[in-house]
Short mmCIF file of C-alpha atoms and ligand atoms in Angstrom, two decimals:
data_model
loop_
_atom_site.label_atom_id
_atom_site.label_comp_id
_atom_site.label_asym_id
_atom_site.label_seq_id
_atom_site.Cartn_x
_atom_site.Cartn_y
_atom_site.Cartn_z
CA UNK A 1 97.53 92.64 138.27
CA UNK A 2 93.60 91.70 136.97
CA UNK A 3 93.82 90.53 133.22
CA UNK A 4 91.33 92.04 130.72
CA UNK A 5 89.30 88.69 129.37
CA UNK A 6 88.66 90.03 126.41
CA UNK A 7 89.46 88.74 122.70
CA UNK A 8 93.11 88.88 122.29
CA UNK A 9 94.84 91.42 120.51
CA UNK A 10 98.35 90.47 118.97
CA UNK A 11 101.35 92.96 119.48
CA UNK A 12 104.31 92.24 117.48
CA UNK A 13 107.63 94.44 119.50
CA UNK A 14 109.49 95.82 116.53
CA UNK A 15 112.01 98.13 118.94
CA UNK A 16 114.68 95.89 118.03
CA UNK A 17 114.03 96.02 114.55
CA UNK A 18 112.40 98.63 113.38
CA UNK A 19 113.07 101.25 116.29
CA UNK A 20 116.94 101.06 116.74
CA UNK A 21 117.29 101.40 112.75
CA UNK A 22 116.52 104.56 112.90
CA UNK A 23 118.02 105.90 115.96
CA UNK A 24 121.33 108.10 115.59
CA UNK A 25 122.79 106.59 118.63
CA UNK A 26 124.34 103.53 117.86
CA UNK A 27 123.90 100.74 120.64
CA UNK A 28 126.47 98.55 121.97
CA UNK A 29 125.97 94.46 121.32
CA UNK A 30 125.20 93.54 125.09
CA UNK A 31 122.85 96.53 125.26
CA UNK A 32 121.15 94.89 122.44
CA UNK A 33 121.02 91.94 124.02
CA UNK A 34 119.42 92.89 127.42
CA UNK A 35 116.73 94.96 124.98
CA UNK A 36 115.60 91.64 123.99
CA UNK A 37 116.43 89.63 126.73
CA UNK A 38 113.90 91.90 129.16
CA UNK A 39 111.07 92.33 126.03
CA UNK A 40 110.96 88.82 126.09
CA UNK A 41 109.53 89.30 130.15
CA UNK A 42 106.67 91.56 129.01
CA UNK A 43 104.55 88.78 127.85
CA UNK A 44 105.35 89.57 123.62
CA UNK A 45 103.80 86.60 121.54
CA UNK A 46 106.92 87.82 118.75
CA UNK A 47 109.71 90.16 118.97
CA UNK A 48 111.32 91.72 115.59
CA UNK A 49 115.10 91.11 116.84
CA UNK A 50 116.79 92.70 113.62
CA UNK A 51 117.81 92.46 109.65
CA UNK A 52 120.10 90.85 107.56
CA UNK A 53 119.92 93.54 104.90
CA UNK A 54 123.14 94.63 103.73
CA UNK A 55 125.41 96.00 106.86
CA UNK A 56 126.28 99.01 104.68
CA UNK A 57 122.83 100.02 104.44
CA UNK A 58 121.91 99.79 107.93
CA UNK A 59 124.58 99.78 110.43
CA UNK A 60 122.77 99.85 113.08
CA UNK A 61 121.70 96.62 112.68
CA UNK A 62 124.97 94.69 111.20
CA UNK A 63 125.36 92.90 114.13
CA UNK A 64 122.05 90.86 113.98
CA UNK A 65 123.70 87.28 113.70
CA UNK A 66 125.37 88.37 116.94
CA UNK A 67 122.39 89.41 119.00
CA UNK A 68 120.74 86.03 117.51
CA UNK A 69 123.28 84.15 119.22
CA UNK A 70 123.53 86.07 122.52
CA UNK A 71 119.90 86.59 123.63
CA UNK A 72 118.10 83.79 125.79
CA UNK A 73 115.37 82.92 124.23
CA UNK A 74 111.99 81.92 125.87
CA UNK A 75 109.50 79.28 124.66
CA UNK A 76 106.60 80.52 123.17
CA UNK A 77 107.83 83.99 121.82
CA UNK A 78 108.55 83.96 117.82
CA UNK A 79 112.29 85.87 117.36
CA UNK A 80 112.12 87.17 113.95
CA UNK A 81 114.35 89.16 111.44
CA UNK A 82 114.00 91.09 108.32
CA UNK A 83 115.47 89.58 105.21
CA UNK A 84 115.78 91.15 101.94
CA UNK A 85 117.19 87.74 99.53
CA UNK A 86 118.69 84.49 99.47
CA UNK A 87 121.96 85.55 101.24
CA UNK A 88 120.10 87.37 104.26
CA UNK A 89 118.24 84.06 104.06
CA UNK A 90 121.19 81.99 104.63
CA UNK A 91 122.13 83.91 107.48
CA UNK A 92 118.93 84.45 109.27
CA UNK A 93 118.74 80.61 108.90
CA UNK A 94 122.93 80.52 110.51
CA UNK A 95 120.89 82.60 113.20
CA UNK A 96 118.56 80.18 113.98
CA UNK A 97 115.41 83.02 113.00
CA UNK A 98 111.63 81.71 114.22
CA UNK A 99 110.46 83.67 111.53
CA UNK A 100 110.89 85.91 108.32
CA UNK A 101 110.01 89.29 107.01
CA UNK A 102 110.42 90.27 103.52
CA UNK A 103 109.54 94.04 102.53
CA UNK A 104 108.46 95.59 99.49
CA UNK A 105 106.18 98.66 98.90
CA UNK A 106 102.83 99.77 97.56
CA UNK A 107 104.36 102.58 95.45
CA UNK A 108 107.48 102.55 92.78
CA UNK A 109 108.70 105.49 94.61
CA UNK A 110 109.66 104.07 97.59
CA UNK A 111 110.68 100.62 96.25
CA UNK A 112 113.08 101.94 94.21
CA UNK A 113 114.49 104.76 96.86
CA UNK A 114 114.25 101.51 99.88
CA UNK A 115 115.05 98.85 98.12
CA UNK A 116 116.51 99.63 94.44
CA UNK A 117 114.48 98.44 92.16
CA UNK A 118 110.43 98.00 91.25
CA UNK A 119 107.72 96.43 92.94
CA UNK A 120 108.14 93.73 90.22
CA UNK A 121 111.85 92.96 90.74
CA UNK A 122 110.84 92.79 94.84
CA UNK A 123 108.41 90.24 94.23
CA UNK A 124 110.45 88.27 91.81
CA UNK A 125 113.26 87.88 94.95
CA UNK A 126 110.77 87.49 97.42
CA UNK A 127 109.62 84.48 95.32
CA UNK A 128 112.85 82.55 95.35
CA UNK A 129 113.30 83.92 99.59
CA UNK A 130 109.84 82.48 100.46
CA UNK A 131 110.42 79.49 99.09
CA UNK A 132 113.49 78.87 100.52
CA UNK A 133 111.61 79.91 103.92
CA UNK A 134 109.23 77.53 103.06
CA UNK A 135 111.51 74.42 102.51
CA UNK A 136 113.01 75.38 106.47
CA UNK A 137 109.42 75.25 107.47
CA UNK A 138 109.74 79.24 108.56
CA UNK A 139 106.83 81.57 108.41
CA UNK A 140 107.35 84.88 106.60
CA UNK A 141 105.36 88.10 107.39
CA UNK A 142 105.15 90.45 104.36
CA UNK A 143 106.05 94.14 104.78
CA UNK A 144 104.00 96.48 102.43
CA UNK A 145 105.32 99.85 102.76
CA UNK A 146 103.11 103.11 101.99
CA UNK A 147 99.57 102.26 102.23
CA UNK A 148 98.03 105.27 103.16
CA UNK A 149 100.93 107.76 100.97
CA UNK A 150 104.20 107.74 99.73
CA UNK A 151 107.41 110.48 100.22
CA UNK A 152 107.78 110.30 96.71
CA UNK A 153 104.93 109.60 94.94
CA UNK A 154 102.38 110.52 97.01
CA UNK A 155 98.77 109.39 98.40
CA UNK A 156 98.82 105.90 97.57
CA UNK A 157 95.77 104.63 95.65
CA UNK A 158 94.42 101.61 97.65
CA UNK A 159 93.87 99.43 94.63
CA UNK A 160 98.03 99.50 94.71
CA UNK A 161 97.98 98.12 97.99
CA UNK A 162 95.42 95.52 97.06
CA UNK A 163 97.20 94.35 93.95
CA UNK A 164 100.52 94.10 96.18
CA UNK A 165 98.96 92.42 98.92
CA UNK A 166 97.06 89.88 96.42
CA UNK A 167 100.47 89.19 94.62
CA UNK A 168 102.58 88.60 98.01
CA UNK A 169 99.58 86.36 98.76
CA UNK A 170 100.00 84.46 95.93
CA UNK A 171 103.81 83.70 96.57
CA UNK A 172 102.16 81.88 99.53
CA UNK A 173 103.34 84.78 102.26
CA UNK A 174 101.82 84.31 105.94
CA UNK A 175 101.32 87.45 106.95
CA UNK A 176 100.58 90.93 105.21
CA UNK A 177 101.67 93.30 107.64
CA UNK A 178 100.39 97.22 106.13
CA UNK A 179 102.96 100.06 106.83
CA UNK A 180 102.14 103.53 107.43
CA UNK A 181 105.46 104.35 106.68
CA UNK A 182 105.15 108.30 107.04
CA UNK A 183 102.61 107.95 109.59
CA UNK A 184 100.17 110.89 107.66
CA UNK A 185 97.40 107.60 108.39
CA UNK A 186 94.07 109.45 109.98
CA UNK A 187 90.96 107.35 111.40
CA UNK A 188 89.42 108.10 107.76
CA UNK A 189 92.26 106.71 105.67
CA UNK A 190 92.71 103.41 107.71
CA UNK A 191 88.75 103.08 107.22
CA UNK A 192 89.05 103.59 103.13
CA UNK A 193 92.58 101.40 103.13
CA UNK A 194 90.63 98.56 104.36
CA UNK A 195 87.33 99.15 102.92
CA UNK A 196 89.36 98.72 99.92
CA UNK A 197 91.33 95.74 100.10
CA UNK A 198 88.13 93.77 99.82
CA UNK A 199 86.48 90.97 100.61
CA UNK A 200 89.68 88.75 100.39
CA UNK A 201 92.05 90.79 102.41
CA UNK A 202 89.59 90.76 105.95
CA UNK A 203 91.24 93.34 108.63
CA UNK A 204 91.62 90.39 110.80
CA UNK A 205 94.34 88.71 108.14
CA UNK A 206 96.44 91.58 108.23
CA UNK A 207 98.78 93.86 110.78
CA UNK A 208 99.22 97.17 110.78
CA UNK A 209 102.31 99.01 111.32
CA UNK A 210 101.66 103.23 112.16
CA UNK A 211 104.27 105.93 112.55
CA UNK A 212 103.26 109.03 115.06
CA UNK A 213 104.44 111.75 112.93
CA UNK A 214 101.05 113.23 112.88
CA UNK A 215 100.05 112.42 116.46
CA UNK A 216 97.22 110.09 114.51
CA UNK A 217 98.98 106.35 115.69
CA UNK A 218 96.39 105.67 118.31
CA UNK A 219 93.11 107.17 117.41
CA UNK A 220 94.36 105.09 114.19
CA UNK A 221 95.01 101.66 115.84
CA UNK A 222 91.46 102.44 117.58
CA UNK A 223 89.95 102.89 114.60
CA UNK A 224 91.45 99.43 113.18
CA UNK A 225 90.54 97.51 116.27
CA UNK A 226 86.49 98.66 115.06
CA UNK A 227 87.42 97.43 111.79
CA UNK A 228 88.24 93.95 113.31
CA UNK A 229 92.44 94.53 113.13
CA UNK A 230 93.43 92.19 115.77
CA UNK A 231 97.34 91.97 115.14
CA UNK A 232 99.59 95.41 115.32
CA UNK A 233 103.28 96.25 115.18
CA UNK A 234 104.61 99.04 118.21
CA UNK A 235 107.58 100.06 119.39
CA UNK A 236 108.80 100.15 122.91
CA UNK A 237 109.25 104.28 123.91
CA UNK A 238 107.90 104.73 120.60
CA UNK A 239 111.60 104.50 119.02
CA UNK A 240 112.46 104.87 115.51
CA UNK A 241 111.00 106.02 112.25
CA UNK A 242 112.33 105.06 108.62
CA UNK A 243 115.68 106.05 107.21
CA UNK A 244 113.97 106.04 103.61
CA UNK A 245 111.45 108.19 104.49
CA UNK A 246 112.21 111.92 105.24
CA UNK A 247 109.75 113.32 107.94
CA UNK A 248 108.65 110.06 109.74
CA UNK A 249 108.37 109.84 113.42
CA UNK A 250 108.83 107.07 115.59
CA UNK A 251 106.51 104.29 115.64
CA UNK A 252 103.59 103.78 117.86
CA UNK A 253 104.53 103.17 121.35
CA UNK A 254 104.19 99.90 122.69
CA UNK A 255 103.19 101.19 125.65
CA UNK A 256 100.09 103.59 124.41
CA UNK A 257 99.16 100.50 122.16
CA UNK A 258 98.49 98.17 125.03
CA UNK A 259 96.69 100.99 127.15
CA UNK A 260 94.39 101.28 124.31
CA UNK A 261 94.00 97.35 123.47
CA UNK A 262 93.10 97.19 127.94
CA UNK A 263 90.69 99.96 127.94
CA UNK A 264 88.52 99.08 124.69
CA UNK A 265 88.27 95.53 126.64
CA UNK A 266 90.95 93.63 124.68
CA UNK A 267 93.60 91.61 126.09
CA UNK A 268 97.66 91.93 124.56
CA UNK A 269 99.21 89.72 127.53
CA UNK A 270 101.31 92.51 127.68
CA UNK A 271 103.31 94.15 131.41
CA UNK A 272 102.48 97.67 130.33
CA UNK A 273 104.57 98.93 133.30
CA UNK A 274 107.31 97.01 132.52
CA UNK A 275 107.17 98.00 128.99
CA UNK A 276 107.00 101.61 130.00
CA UNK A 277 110.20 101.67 132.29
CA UNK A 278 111.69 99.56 129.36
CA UNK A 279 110.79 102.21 126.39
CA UNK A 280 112.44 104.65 129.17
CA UNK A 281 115.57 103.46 129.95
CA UNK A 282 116.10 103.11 126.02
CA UNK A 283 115.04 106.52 125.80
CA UNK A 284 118.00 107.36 128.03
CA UNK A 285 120.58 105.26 126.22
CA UNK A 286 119.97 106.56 122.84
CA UNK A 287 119.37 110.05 124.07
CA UNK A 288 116.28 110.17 122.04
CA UNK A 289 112.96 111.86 122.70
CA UNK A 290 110.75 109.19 121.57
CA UNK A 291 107.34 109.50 120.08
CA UNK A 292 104.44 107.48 119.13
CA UNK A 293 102.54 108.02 122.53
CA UNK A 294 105.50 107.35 124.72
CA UNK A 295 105.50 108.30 128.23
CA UNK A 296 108.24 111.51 129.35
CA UNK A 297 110.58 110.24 131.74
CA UNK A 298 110.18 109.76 135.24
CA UNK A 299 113.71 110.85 135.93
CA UNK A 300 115.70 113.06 134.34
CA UNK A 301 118.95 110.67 134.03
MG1 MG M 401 108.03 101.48 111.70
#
C-alpha cells in the first residue's frame, strides 16, 4: 500500500471509549478485548480504551480495569482512559493507564446534567486529578464538552469555550480536546469556534471531537484541517453518541476520517481497510447501524 508523505495528521480511536458507551448492546469482556487488541494493528498513535467513572453511571464501561489488564499492548500506541476524580485516578493508575482524560463542559447545562455540578466545581477536582497525574508523570487530555451548542442551554458563546479552555490550561492540562457533543457543528461554526479562541489557543494545540448527527462530521474535520487542526478524535464504524445528550449521533467514523486526512494529502498512519472491516464486524456485534460516515456492510451477517 503507497503512504501519503504528507504532514501527519493525528487520529486518536475513541471506539472503545467513547463509542461502546453509548451503544445499547452491551459487549462481552473478551470482545472488548479483541476491539483493542486488533485497533492496536491499524497503525493508531493512541487508543481511548475506557472510563473509570462511576460503574453505575456507565455500565457499559465498568469493566475497564479488566480490559486494562487483558489487552496486549504494543509499543508506541498511548492506551488511555477517562477519569472523572481521585478514586478513578487510583484505579486508572491500578490499570497501568498511558494517559488521562478529564471532562468538563463549556456550558452549566451540560456540566451539571453530565457531571453534577458547575464548571467551577469540575475544575476544582480536575485540579487535585491533574496533579496527581502529574506526580505519576501521566499526560492528561482535557475534554471540553459543547463548543459549538449545548442540549440545554443552547448555542454556546465561544468566549465560554475560551475561558474554559484558558482555565484547564492553567491547571497545567496537555491537551484541550473540543467536543461537538450534539454534532449540530457546520464548516461555519468550526471556523468562528476557532477564530475565537484566539491567538493563545492555535488550532494546531487542540483536537477536535465531532458527532454526525447532522451529516456535517467530515466537511467539518475538512474545514479544521484548513484551519491548521492536525489532531482529531473518530470512532471506528462511527459507533456511539453521548448518553447526556438527547439527539446525538455517533461519532465520526474512523474510517471516513482517514479517507479524508489521504485525499487532502495528509498522512494518519492509519490501515483504512482494516479499520473499515473492523468498524463492520462491531457493527454486527452490537447490532447497530452506525453513523458518522461509516461504510454499510459488505455482508448482511
Ligand atoms: Mg463522541
Amino acid at each position: 500500500m503507497s503512504q501519503p508523505s504528507g504532514e501527519f495528521v493525528r487520529v486518536c480511536e475513541v471506539g472503545p471509549r467513547d463509542g461502546l458507551q453509548n451503544e445499547p448492546a452491551r459487549l462481552e469482556l473478551a470482545d472488548k478485548i479483541d476491539f483493542v487488541n486488533d485497533l492496536s494493528e491499524c497503525g493508531f498513535p493512541e487508543i481511548e480504551v475506557g472510563s473509570f467513572v462511576r460503574p453505575d453511571r456507565v455500565p457499559q464501561l465498568a469493566d475497564t480495569l479488566e480490559v486494562f489488564n487483558g489487552i496486549d499492548r504494543r509499543p508506541g500506541i498511548t492506551y488511555s482512559a477517562l477519569v472523572p476524580n481521585l478514586r478513578g485516578l487510583d484505579r486508572a493508575l491500578e490499570a497501568g493507564v498511558d494517559k488521562i482524560a478529564v471532562f468538563t463542559s463549556a456550558t452549566e447545562g451540560f456540566a451539571e446534567a453530565n457531571i453534577g455540578c458547575s464548571i467551577n466545581r469540575s475544575l476544582e477536582l480536575f485540579g487535585e486529578v491533574v496533579a496527581g497525574a502529574a506526580r505519576e508523570g501521566l499526560p492528561v487530555r482535557a475534554y471540553v464538552s459543547c463548543v459549538i451548542s449545548c442540549p440545554y442551554d443552547g448555542p454556546t458563546p465561544v468566549e465560554d469555550v475560551r475561558s474554559v479552555c484558558e482555565r484547564l490550561a492553567a491547571l497545567g492540562v496537555d491537551e484541550l480536546d473540543l467536543g461537538d457533543t450534539i454534532g449540530t457543528a457546520t464548516p461555519e461554526a468550526v471556523t468562528r469556534l476557532y477564530e475565537g479562541l484566539g491567538p493563545d489557543l492555535e488550532p494546531s494545540r487542540t483536537v477536535l471531537h465531532l458527532h454526525d448527527t447532522n451529516g456535517e462530521a467530515l466537511a467539518c474535520a475538512g474545514r479544521a484541517l484548513d484551519l491548521g487542526v492536525r489532531s482529531f478524535d473518530a470512532a471506528c464504524g462511527g459507533l456511539g453518541g453521548c448518553p447526556y445528550a438527547p439527539g446525538a449521533s455517533g461519532n465520526l467514523a474512523t474510517e471516513a476520517l482517514a479517507r479524508l486526512i489521504e485525499e487532502r494529502g495528509f498522512t494518519s498512519g492509519l490501515d483504512r481497510s482494516a479499520i473499515r472491516d473492523l468498524g463492520q464486524r462491531m457493527r454486527r456485534l452490537l447490532g447497530t447501524d452506525g453513523g458518522g460516515g461509516a461504510e454499510p456492510p459488505t455482508s448482511p451477517d
